[in-house]
């Protein structure tokens, strides 16, 4: 899953046109690199990020969804807002990727009344404050309980099991150690009857371990994605599609030869 951010940077000249064009071009480039899914997001969920209004998020995301859906790619939209979910699915999105696990008003119904897939993610707290004091008694069990509870809630609302994937939310209200404890236990989550998605690309915990700034986390991110996949993750959400693909090719080639003597 390749990441397509539609968040205007401070240098853009007002209006979203430049941002839009860049996002579409970036999505097409990720497809050429070998992405199977594009994850399009207009809300910054970095720790401490300001909230985005419904109108602004629609304005950012919809033109990019419409344009990239034409490419035939599987389109995922990273949103928590029911209105954005409905509009995106109407415009051709196949998956709703919700860091708030369909807990915002109307979100569960918005997905249930379609046949879109959904990713339900665990987060402790809210983006603005989640890194202040992450606190768990039993990290793995608590995250698992939350994910199972949300998956069953979704199934009860009419979202078939086959439409659901789960994500333990690397970087969302967890310490560096807790993030890597979750990564280490990916195989534990992978035994659940839902595919697992893992997103750790360029995150601050990758920086904390490697001592690298956000633009120098390629090796750390690719290694993390490979470890997640080897432990049973079905989808990895990444910025660097080509590099991640290379790592997976080496893994796959090795697996293919491993049964020979
Ligand atoms: C994730 C996400 C993640 C899922 C973001 C960033 C923050 N969705 N959206 N999982 N992260 N499912 O990329 O740094 O880990 S936004």
PDB file of C-alpha atoms and ligand atoms in Angstrom:
ATOM      1  CA  UNK A   1       0.000   0.000   0.000  1.00  0.00           C
ATOM      2  CA  UNK A   2       1.591   3.259  -1.158  1.00  0.00           C
ATOM      3  CA  UNK A   3       0.939   6.467   0.759  1.00  0.00           C
ATOM      4  CA  UNK A   4      -0.500   9.464  -1.087  1.00  0.00           C
ATOM      5  CA  UNK A   5      -0.684  12.519   1.154  1.00  0.00           C
ATOM      6  CA  UNK A   6      -2.928  15.384   0.103  1.00  0.00           C
ATOM      7  CA  UNK A   7      -1.917  17.869   2.740  1.00  0.00           C
ATOM      8  CA  UNK A   8      -0.917  21.259   1.334  1.00  0.00           C
ATOM      9  CA  UNK A   9       2.551  22.279   2.468  1.00  0.00           C
ATOM     10  CA  UNK A  10       3.284  25.774   3.718  1.00  0.00           C
ATOM     11  CA  UNK A  11       4.917  26.720   0.410  1.00  0.00           C
ATOM     12  CA  UNK A  12       1.840  26.066  -1.740  1.00  0.00           C
ATOM     13  CA  UNK A  13       0.325  29.238  -3.172  1.00  0.00           C
ATOM     14  CA  UNK A  14      -3.118  28.931  -1.601  1.00  0.00           C
ATOM     15  CA  UNK A  15      -5.776  26.881  -3.337  1.00  0.00           C
ATOM     16  CA  UNK A  16      -5.262  23.173  -3.626  1.00  0.00           C
ATOM     17  CA  UNK A  17      -4.624  22.775  -7.326  1.00  0.00           C
ATOM     18  CA  UNK A  18      -0.841  22.362  -7.120  1.00  0.00           C
ATOM     19  CA  UNK A  19      -1.183  19.963  -4.205  1.00  0.00           C
ATOM     20  CA  UNK A  20      -3.826  17.990  -6.084  1.00  0.00           C
ATOM     21  CA  UNK A  21      -1.719  17.653  -9.213  1.00  0.00           C
ATOM     22  CA  UNK A  22       1.312  16.587  -7.190  1.00  0.00           C
ATOM     23  CA  UNK A  23      -0.687  13.987  -5.279  1.00  0.00           C
ATOM     24  CA  UNK A  24      -2.074  12.438  -8.468  1.00  0.00           C
ATOM     25  CA  UNK A  25       1.381  12.356 -10.067  1.00  0.00           C
ATOM     26  CA  UNK A  26       2.806  10.800  -6.916  1.00  0.00           C
ATOM     27  CA  UNK A  27       0.082   8.133  -6.851  1.00  0.00           C
ATOM     28  CA  UNK A  28       0.765   7.210 -10.474  1.00  0.00           C
ATOM     29  CA  UNK A  29       4.497   7.009  -9.714  1.00  0.00           C
ATOM     30  CA  UNK A  30       3.821   4.654  -6.778  1.00  0.00           C
ATOM     31  CA  UNK A  31       1.768   2.413  -9.084  1.00  0.00           C
ATOM     32  CA  UNK A  32       4.680   2.265 -11.511  1.00  0.00           C
ATOM     33  CA  UNK A  33       6.900   1.297  -8.562  1.00  0.00           C
ATOM     34  CA  UNK A  34       4.593  -1.646  -7.952  1.00  0.00           C
ATOM     35  CA  UNK A  35       2.037  -0.529  -5.372  1.00  0.00           C
ATOM     36  CA  UNK A  36      -1.080  -2.730  -5.261  1.00  0.00           C
ATOM     37  CA  UNK A  37      -3.120  -0.199  -3.288  1.00  0.00           C
ATOM     38  CA  UNK A  38      -2.970   3.603  -2.990  1.00  0.00           C
ATOM     39  CA  UNK A  39      -3.888   5.083   0.395  1.00  0.00           C
ATOM     40  CA  UNK A  40      -5.079   8.660  -0.112  1.00  0.00           C
ATOM     41  CA  UNK A  41      -5.294  10.892   2.962  1.00  0.00           C
ATOM     42  CA  UNK A  42      -6.139  14.552   3.549  1.00  0.00           C
ATOM     43  CA  UNK A  43      -5.998  14.694   7.328  1.00  0.00           C
ATOM     44  CA  UNK A  44      -2.611  14.972   8.976  1.00  0.00           C
ATOM     45  CA  UNK A  45      -2.568  12.567  11.897  1.00  0.00           C
ATOM     46  CA  UNK A  46       0.956  13.289  13.049  1.00  0.00           C
ATOM     47  CA  UNK A  47       1.206  13.849  16.806  1.00  0.00           C
ATOM     48  CA  UNK A  48       0.069  17.405  17.530  1.00  0.00           C
ATOM     49  CA  UNK A  49      -1.455  18.036  14.085  1.00  0.00           C
ATOM     50  CA  UNK A  50      -4.400  20.455  13.825  1.00  0.00           C
ATOM     51  CA  UNK A  51      -7.825  19.041  12.906  1.00  0.00           C
ATOM     52  CA  UNK A  52      -9.163  19.468   9.356  1.00  0.00           C
ATOM     53  CA  UNK A  53     -12.782  20.442   8.607  1.00  0.00           C
ATOM     54  CA  UNK A  54     -15.116  18.182   6.646  1.00  0.00           C
ATOM     55  CA  UNK A  55     -15.272  20.661   3.754  1.00  0.00           C
ATOM     56  CA  UNK A  56     -11.497  21.030   3.610  1.00  0.00           C
ATOM     57  CA  UNK A  57     -10.905  17.272   3.711  1.00  0.00           C
ATOM     58  CA  UNK A  58     -13.436  16.674   0.916  1.00  0.00           C
ATOM     59  CA  UNK A  59     -11.845  19.448  -1.083  1.00  0.00           C
ATOM     60  CA  UNK A  60      -8.397  17.915  -0.724  1.00  0.00           C
ATOM     61  CA  UNK A  61      -9.195  14.256  -1.177  1.00  0.00           C
ATOM     62  CA  UNK A  62     -12.039  13.970  -3.684  1.00  0.00           C
ATOM     63  CA  UNK A  63     -10.327  15.258  -6.845  1.00  0.00           C
ATOM     64  CA  UNK A  64      -7.385  12.957  -6.158  1.00  0.00           C
ATOM     65  CA  UNK A  65      -9.642   9.939  -5.530  1.00  0.00           C
ATOM     66  CA  UNK A  66     -11.581  10.651  -8.722  1.00  0.00           C
ATOM     67  CA  UNK A  67      -8.445  10.975 -10.798  1.00  0.00           C
ATOM     68  CA  UNK A  68      -6.548   7.988  -9.356  1.00  0.00           C
ATOM     69  CA  UNK A  69      -9.627   5.729  -9.498  1.00  0.00           C
ATOM     70  CA  UNK A  70      -9.434   6.089 -13.302  1.00  0.00           C
ATOM     71  CA  UNK A  71      -6.069   4.310 -13.235  1.00  0.00           C
ATOM     72  CA  UNK A  72      -7.791   1.083 -12.208  1.00  0.00           C
ATOM     73  CA  UNK A  73      -5.760   0.873  -8.994  1.00  0.00           C
ATOM     74  CA  UNK A  74      -7.251  -0.257  -5.706  1.00  0.00           C
ATOM     75  CA  UNK A  75      -8.001   2.983  -3.889  1.00  0.00           C
ATOM     76  CA  UNK A  76      -8.001   3.306  -0.104  1.00  0.00           C
ATOM     77  CA  UNK A  77      -8.980   6.546   1.616  1.00  0.00           C
ATOM     78  CA  UNK A  78      -7.469   7.422   4.977  1.00  0.00           C
ATOM     79  CA  UNK A  79     -10.345   9.166   6.754  1.00  0.00           C
ATOM     80  CA  UNK A  80     -12.503   9.064   9.884  1.00  0.00           C
ATOM     81  CA  UNK A  81     -15.350  11.237   8.588  1.00  0.00           C
ATOM     82  CA  UNK A  82     -18.607   9.614   7.429  1.00  0.00           C
ATOM     83  CA  UNK A  83     -19.204  12.182   4.690  1.00  0.00           C
ATOM     84  CA  UNK A  84     -15.733  11.702   3.233  1.00  0.00           C
ATOM     85  CA  UNK A  85     -16.200   7.919   3.370  1.00  0.00           C
ATOM     86  CA  UNK A  86     -19.504   8.062   1.468  1.00  0.00           C
ATOM     87  CA  UNK A  87     -18.283  10.485  -1.182  1.00  0.00           C
ATOM     88  CA  UNK A  88     -15.003   8.629  -1.672  1.00  0.00           C
ATOM     89  CA  UNK A  89     -16.728   5.275  -2.146  1.00  0.00           C
ATOM     90  CA  UNK A  90     -19.182   6.864  -4.607  1.00  0.00           C
ATOM     91  CA  UNK A  91     -16.182   8.212  -6.517  1.00  0.00           C
ATOM     92  CA  UNK A  92     -14.609   4.766  -6.781  1.00  0.00           C
ATOM     93  CA  UNK A  93     -12.670   4.136  -3.552  1.00  0.00           C
ATOM     94  CA  UNK A  94     -12.530   0.453  -2.585  1.00  0.00           C
ATOM     95  CA  UNK A  95     -11.249   0.635   0.992  1.00  0.00           C
ATOM     96  CA  UNK A  96     -11.772   2.974   3.951  1.00  0.00           C
ATOM     97  CA  UNK A  97      -8.691   3.143   6.153  1.00  0.00           C
ATOM     98  CA  UNK A  98      -9.783   4.605   9.486  1.00  0.00           C
ATOM     99  CA  UNK A  99      -7.287   5.270  12.285  1.00  0.00           C
ATOM    100  CA  UNK A 100     -10.352   5.790  14.516  1.00  0.00           C
ATOM    101  CA  UNK A 101     -11.849   2.394  13.660  1.00  0.00           C
ATOM    102  CA  UNK A 102     -15.272   3.720  12.504  1.00  0.00           C
ATOM    103  CA  UNK A 103     -15.977   5.298  15.908  1.00  0.00           C
ATOM    104  CA  UNK A 104     -16.827   8.794  14.630  1.00  0.00           C
ATOM    105  CA  UNK A 105     -20.554   9.606  14.184  1.00  0.00           C
ATOM    106  CA  UNK A 106     -22.084   7.865  11.165  1.00  0.00           C
ATOM    107  CA  UNK A 107     -18.844   6.197  10.079  1.00  0.00           C
ATOM    108  CA  UNK A 108     -19.911   2.616  10.795  1.00  0.00           C
ATOM    109  CA  UNK A 109     -23.156   3.081   8.844  1.00  0.00           C
ATOM    110  CA  UNK A 110     -21.395   4.905   6.008  1.00  0.00           C
ATOM    111  CA  UNK A 111     -19.222   1.845   5.339  1.00  0.00           C
ATOM    112  CA  UNK A 112     -21.883  -0.765   6.187  1.00  0.00           C
ATOM    113  CA  UNK A 113     -24.279   0.467   3.513  1.00  0.00           C
ATOM    114  CA  UNK A 114     -21.619  -0.047   0.808  1.00  0.00           C
ATOM    115  CA  UNK A 115     -19.490  -3.044  -0.089  1.00  0.00           C
ATOM    116  CA  UNK A 116     -16.170  -1.301   0.528  1.00  0.00           C
ATOM    117  CA  UNK A 117     -13.410  -2.890   2.577  1.00  0.00           C
ATOM    118  CA  UNK A 118     -12.292  -1.295   5.829  1.00  0.00           C
ATOM    119  CA  UNK A 119      -9.151  -1.130   7.931  1.00  0.00           C
ATOM    120  CA  UNK A 120      -9.792  -0.770  11.665  1.00  0.00           C
ATOM    121  CA  UNK A 121      -6.827   0.647  13.604  1.00  0.00           C
ATOM    122  CA  UNK A 122      -5.987   0.866  17.287  1.00  0.00           C
ATOM    123  CA  UNK A 123      -5.055   4.246  18.748  1.00  0.00           C
ATOM    124  CA  UNK A 124      -4.777   5.257  22.403  1.00  0.00           C
ATOM    125  CA  UNK A 125      -6.137   8.791  22.844  1.00  0.00           C
ATOM    126  CA  UNK A 126      -6.317  11.314  20.001  1.00  0.00           C
ATOM    127  CA  UNK A 127      -3.583  12.455  17.594  1.00  0.00           C
ATOM    128  CA  UNK A 128      -3.082  15.802  19.351  1.00  0.00           C
ATOM    129  CA  UNK A 129      -2.196  14.226  22.699  1.00  0.00           C
ATOM    130  CA  UNK A 130      -1.601  10.511  22.118  1.00  0.00           C
ATOM    131  CA  UNK A 131       2.172  10.657  22.655  1.00  0.00           C
ATOM    132  CA  UNK A 132       1.958  12.528  25.981  1.00  0.00           C
ATOM    133  CA  UNK A 133       1.734   9.512  28.246  1.00  0.00           C
ATOM    134  CA  UNK A 134       0.950   6.209  26.533  1.00  0.00           C
ATOM    135  CA  UNK A 135      -0.158   3.799  29.238  1.00  0.00           C
ATOM    136  CA  UNK A 136      -1.095   0.124  29.121  1.00  0.00           C
ATOM    137  CA  UNK A 137      -1.367  -2.631  31.696  1.00  0.00           C
ATOM    138  CA  UNK A 138      -1.043  -5.357  29.069  1.00  0.00           C
ATOM    139  CA  UNK A 139      -0.231  -3.811  25.720  1.00  0.00           C
ATOM    140  CA  UNK A 140      -0.708  -6.769  23.391  1.00  0.00           C
ATOM    141  CA  UNK A 141      -3.914  -8.010  25.049  1.00  0.00           C
ATOM    142  CA  UNK A 142      -5.452  -4.527  25.250  1.00  0.00           C
ATOM    143  CA  UNK A 143      -4.768  -3.756  21.605  1.00  0.00           C
ATOM    144  CA  UNK A 144      -6.051  -7.188  20.576  1.00  0.00           C
ATOM    145  CA  UNK A 145      -9.218  -6.788  22.665  1.00  0.00           C
ATOM    146  CA  UNK A 146      -9.931  -3.404  21.113  1.00  0.00           C
ATOM    147  CA  UNK A 147      -9.429  -4.699  17.578  1.00  0.00           C
ATOM    148  CA  UNK A 148     -11.616  -7.773  18.095  1.00  0.00           C
ATOM    149  CA  UNK A 149     -14.320  -5.638  19.707  1.00  0.00           C
ATOM    150  CA  UNK A 150     -14.320  -3.178  16.801  1.00  0.00           C
ATOM    151  CA  UNK A 151     -14.283  -5.961  14.207  1.00  0.00           C
ATOM    152  CA  UNK A 152     -17.281  -7.662  15.827  1.00  0.00           C
ATOM    153  CA  UNK A 153     -19.088  -4.326  16.048  1.00  0.00           C
ATOM    154  CA  UNK A 154     -18.489  -3.844  12.315  1.00  0.00           C
ATOM    155  CA  UNK A 155     -19.683  -7.372  11.506  1.00  0.00           C
ATOM    156  CA  UNK A 156     -22.813  -6.812  13.577  1.00  0.00           C
ATOM    157  CA  UNK A 157     -23.521  -3.667  11.538  1.00  0.00           C
ATOM    158  CA  UNK A 158     -23.430  -5.752   8.356  1.00  0.00           C
ATOM    159  CA  UNK A 159     -19.791  -5.502   7.269  1.00  0.00           C
ATOM    160  CA  UNK A 160     -18.817  -9.043   6.306  1.00  0.00           C
ATOM    161  CA  UNK A 161     -15.676 -10.470   7.891  1.00  0.00           C
ATOM    162  CA  UNK A 162     -14.005 -10.658   4.457  1.00  0.00           C
ATOM    163  CA  UNK A 163     -14.232  -6.868   4.167  1.00  0.00           C
ATOM    164  CA  UNK A 164     -12.307  -6.140   7.371  1.00  0.00           C
ATOM    165  CA  UNK A 165      -8.615  -5.810   8.096  1.00  0.00           C
ATOM    166  CA  UNK A 166      -6.961  -4.853  11.378  1.00  0.00           C
ATOM    167  CA  UNK A 167      -3.981  -2.686  12.336  1.00  0.00           C
ATOM    168  CA  UNK A 168      -2.350  -2.389  15.777  1.00  0.00           C
ATOM    169  CA  UNK A 169      -1.492   1.255  15.052  1.00  0.00           C
ATOM    170  CA  UNK A 170       2.299   1.546  15.206  1.00  0.00           C
ATOM    171  CA  UNK A 171       3.004   5.087  16.440  1.00  0.00           C
ATOM    172  CA  UNK A 172      -0.500   5.842  17.676  1.00  0.00           C
ATOM    173  CA  UNK A 173      -0.325   6.348  21.453  1.00  0.00           C
ATOM    174  CA  UNK A 174       2.618   4.011  22.083  1.00  0.00           C
ATOM    175  CA  UNK A 175       6.196   4.440  23.277  1.00  0.00           C
ATOM    176  CA  UNK A 176       9.121   3.401  21.074  1.00  0.00           C
ATOM    177  CA  UNK A 177       9.436   0.141  23.026  1.00  0.00           C
ATOM    178  CA  UNK A 178       5.688  -0.514  22.789  1.00  0.00           C
ATOM    179  CA  UNK A 179       5.721   0.033  19.017  1.00  0.00           C
ATOM    180  CA  UNK A 180       8.451  -2.560  18.616  1.00  0.00           C
ATOM    181  CA  UNK A 181       6.735  -4.930  21.028  1.00  0.00           C
ATOM    182  CA  UNK A 182       3.718  -4.760  18.718  1.00  0.00           C
ATOM    183  CA  UNK A 183       5.868  -5.279  15.644  1.00  0.00           C
ATOM    184  CA  UNK A 184       7.505  -8.279  17.303  1.00  0.00           C
ATOM    185  CA  UNK A 185       4.031  -9.705  18.002  1.00  0.00           C
ATOM    186  CA  UNK A 186       2.652  -9.216  14.477  1.00  0.00           C
ATOM    187  CA  UNK A 187       2.372 -13.011  14.195  1.00  0.00           C
ATOM    188  CA  UNK A 188       0.149 -13.031  17.289  1.00  0.00           C
ATOM    189  CA  UNK A 189      -2.282 -10.617  15.602  1.00  0.00           C
ATOM    190  CA  UNK A 190      -1.979 -12.474  12.299  1.00  0.00           C
ATOM    191  CA  UNK A 191      -3.637 -15.562  13.829  1.00  0.00           C
ATOM    192  CA  UNK A 192      -6.915 -13.596  14.077  1.00  0.00           C
ATOM    193  CA  UNK A 193      -9.437 -14.235  11.275  1.00  0.00           C
ATOM    194  CA  UNK A 194      -8.688 -10.882   9.612  1.00  0.00           C
ATOM    195  CA  UNK A 195      -5.721  -9.747   7.509  1.00  0.00           C
ATOM    196  CA  UNK A 196      -3.277  -7.443   9.308  1.00  0.00           C
ATOM    197  CA  UNK A 197      -2.088  -4.097   7.969  1.00  0.00           C
ATOM    198  CA  UNK A 198       1.062  -2.509   9.388  1.00  0.00           C
ATOM    199  CA  UNK A 199       2.189   1.089   8.879  1.00  0.00           C
ATOM    200  CA  UNK A 200       5.546   2.168  10.244  1.00  0.00           C
ATOM    201  CA  UNK A 201       7.077   3.960   7.262  1.00  0.00           C
ATOM    202  CA  UNK A 202       9.343   6.876   8.313  1.00  0.00           C
ATOM    203  CA  UNK A 203       7.680   7.093  11.731  1.00  0.00           C
ATOM    204  CA  UNK A 204       9.439   8.702  14.676  1.00  0.00           C
ATOM    205  CA  UNK A 205      10.079   5.357  16.394  1.00  0.00           C
ATOM    206  CA  UNK A 206      12.089   4.302  13.327  1.00  0.00           C
ATOM    207  CA  UNK A 207      13.986   7.564  13.776  1.00  0.00           C
ATOM    208  CA  UNK A 208      14.417   6.982  17.504  1.00  0.00           C
ATOM    209  CA  UNK A 209      16.093   3.619  16.993  1.00  0.00           C
ATOM    210  CA  UNK A 210      18.268   4.587  14.012  1.00  0.00           C
ATOM    211  CA  UNK A 211      19.006   8.170  15.033  1.00  0.00           C
ATOM    212  CA  UNK A 212      17.860   9.352  11.592  1.00  0.00           C
ATOM    213  CA  UNK A 213      15.741  12.330  10.511  1.00  0.00           C
ATOM    214  CA  UNK A 214      12.462  11.794   8.694  1.00  0.00           C
ATOM    215  CA  UNK A 215      14.041  11.878   5.214  1.00  0.00           C
ATOM    216  CA  UNK A 216      16.740   9.382   6.129  1.00  0.00           C
ATOM    217  CA  UNK A 217      14.635   6.495   7.388  1.00  0.00           C
ATOM    218  CA  UNK A 218      14.465   4.392   4.223  1.00  0.00           C
ATOM    219  CA  UNK A 219      16.500   1.420   5.446  1.00  0.00           C
ATOM    220  CA  UNK A 220      14.794   1.412   8.842  1.00  0.00           C
ATOM    221  CA  UNK A 221      11.355   1.593   7.229  1.00  0.00           C
ATOM    222  CA  UNK A 222      12.010  -1.122   4.650  1.00  0.00           C
ATOM    223  CA  UNK A 223      13.466  -3.398   7.316  1.00  0.00           C
ATOM    224  CA  UNK A 224      10.424  -2.832   9.522  1.00  0.00           C
ATOM    225  CA  UNK A 225       8.037  -3.553   6.641  1.00  0.00           C
ATOM    226  CA  UNK A 226       9.902  -6.777   5.851  1.00  0.00           C
ATOM    227  CA  UNK A 227       9.816  -7.877   9.499  1.00  0.00           C
ATOM    228  CA  UNK A 228       6.079  -7.169   9.652  1.00  0.00           C
ATOM    229  CA  UNK A 229       5.428  -9.170   6.474  1.00  0.00           C
ATOM    230  CA  UNK A 230       7.605 -12.053   7.644  1.00  0.00           C
ATOM    231  CA  UNK A 231       5.539 -12.128  10.831  1.00  0.00           C
ATOM    232  CA  UNK A 232       2.313 -12.393   8.852  1.00  0.00           C
ATOM    233  CA  UNK A 233       1.198  -8.871   7.938  1.00  0.00           C
ATOM    234  CA  UNK A 234      -0.827  -8.984   4.693  1.00  0.00           C
ATOM    235  CA  UNK A 235      -0.532  -5.301   3.821  1.00  0.00           C
ATOM    236  CA  UNK A 236       2.280  -2.853   4.564  1.00  0.00           C
ATOM    237  CA  UNK A 237       1.595   0.870   4.272  1.00  0.00           C
ATOM    238  CA  UNK A 238       4.740   2.537   2.926  1.00  0.00           C
ATOM    239  CA  UNK A 239       6.134   5.696   1.358  1.00  0.00           C
ATOM    240  CA  UNK A 240       8.950   3.877  -0.472  1.00  0.00           C
ATOM    241  CA  UNK A 241       7.233   1.316  -2.669  1.00  0.00           C
ATOM    242  CA  UNK A 242      10.139   0.419  -4.974  1.00  0.00           C
ATOM    243  CA  UNK A 243      12.609  -0.159  -2.153  1.00  0.00           C
ATOM    244  CA  UNK A 244      10.090  -2.197  -0.158  1.00  0.00           C
ATOM    245  CA  UNK A 245       9.324  -4.284  -3.258  1.00  0.00           C
ATOM    246  CA  UNK A 246      13.041  -5.011  -3.702  1.00  0.00           C
ATOM    247  CA  UNK A 247      13.305  -6.265  -0.129  1.00  0.00           C
ATOM    248  CA  UNK A 248      10.252  -8.483  -0.640  1.00  0.00           C
ATOM    249  CA  UNK A 249      11.682  -9.890  -3.876  1.00  0.00           C
ATOM    250  CA  UNK A 250      14.838 -10.965  -2.053  1.00  0.00           C
ATOM    251  CA  UNK A 251      12.752 -12.552   0.699  1.00  0.00           C
ATOM    252  CA  UNK A 252      10.504 -14.341  -1.802  1.00  0.00           C
ATOM    253  CA  UNK A 253      13.432 -15.631  -3.866  1.00  0.00           C
ATOM    254  CA  UNK A 254      15.039 -16.977  -0.708  1.00  0.00           C
ATOM    255  CA  UNK A 255      11.805 -18.666   0.364  1.00  0.00           C
ATOM    256  CA  UNK A 256      11.410 -20.199  -3.081  1.00  0.00           C
ATOM    257  CA  UNK A 257      14.848 -21.792  -2.853  1.00  0.00           C
ATOM    258  CA  UNK A 258      14.697 -22.776   0.812  1.00  0.00           C
ATOM    259  CA  UNK A 259      13.046 -26.167   0.306  1.00  0.00           C
ATOM    260  CA  UNK A 260      15.819 -27.327  -2.030  1.00  0.00           C
ATOM    261  CA  UNK A 261      18.734 -29.237  -0.580  1.00  0.00           C
TER     262      UNK A 261
HETATM  263  C1  LIG B   1      -1.235   4.768   9.672  1.00  0.00           C
HETATM  264  C2  LIG B   1      -2.394   5.057   8.974  1.00  0.00           C
HETATM  265  C3  LIG B   1      -1.013   3.430  10.119  1.00  0.00           C
HETATM  266  C4  LIG B   1      -3.118   2.869   9.102  1.00  0.00           C
HETATM  267  C5  LIG B   1      -1.248   6.865   9.213  1.00  0.00           C
HETATM  268  C6  LIG B   1       1.947   8.384   9.233  1.00  0.00           C
HETATM  269  C7  LIG B   1       0.729   8.708   9.996  1.00  0.00           C
HETATM  270  N1  LIG B   1      -3.335   4.125   8.687  1.00  0.00           N
HETATM  271  N2  LIG B   1      -2.391   6.376   8.692  1.00  0.00           N
HETATM  272  N3  LIG B   1      -1.990   2.532   9.804  1.00  0.00           N
HETATM  273  N4  LIG B   1      -0.510   5.906   9.795  1.00  0.00           N
HETATM  274  N5  LIG B   1      -4.013   1.919   8.841  1.00  0.00           N
HETATM  275  O1  LIG B   1       1.925   7.798   8.166  1.00  0.00           O
HETATM  276  O2  LIG B   1       3.041   8.769   9.779  1.00  0.00           O
HETATM  277  O3  LIG B   1      -0.024   3.074  10.766  1.00  0.00           O
HETATM  278  S1  LIG B   1      -0.812   8.549   9.098  1.00  0.00           S
END
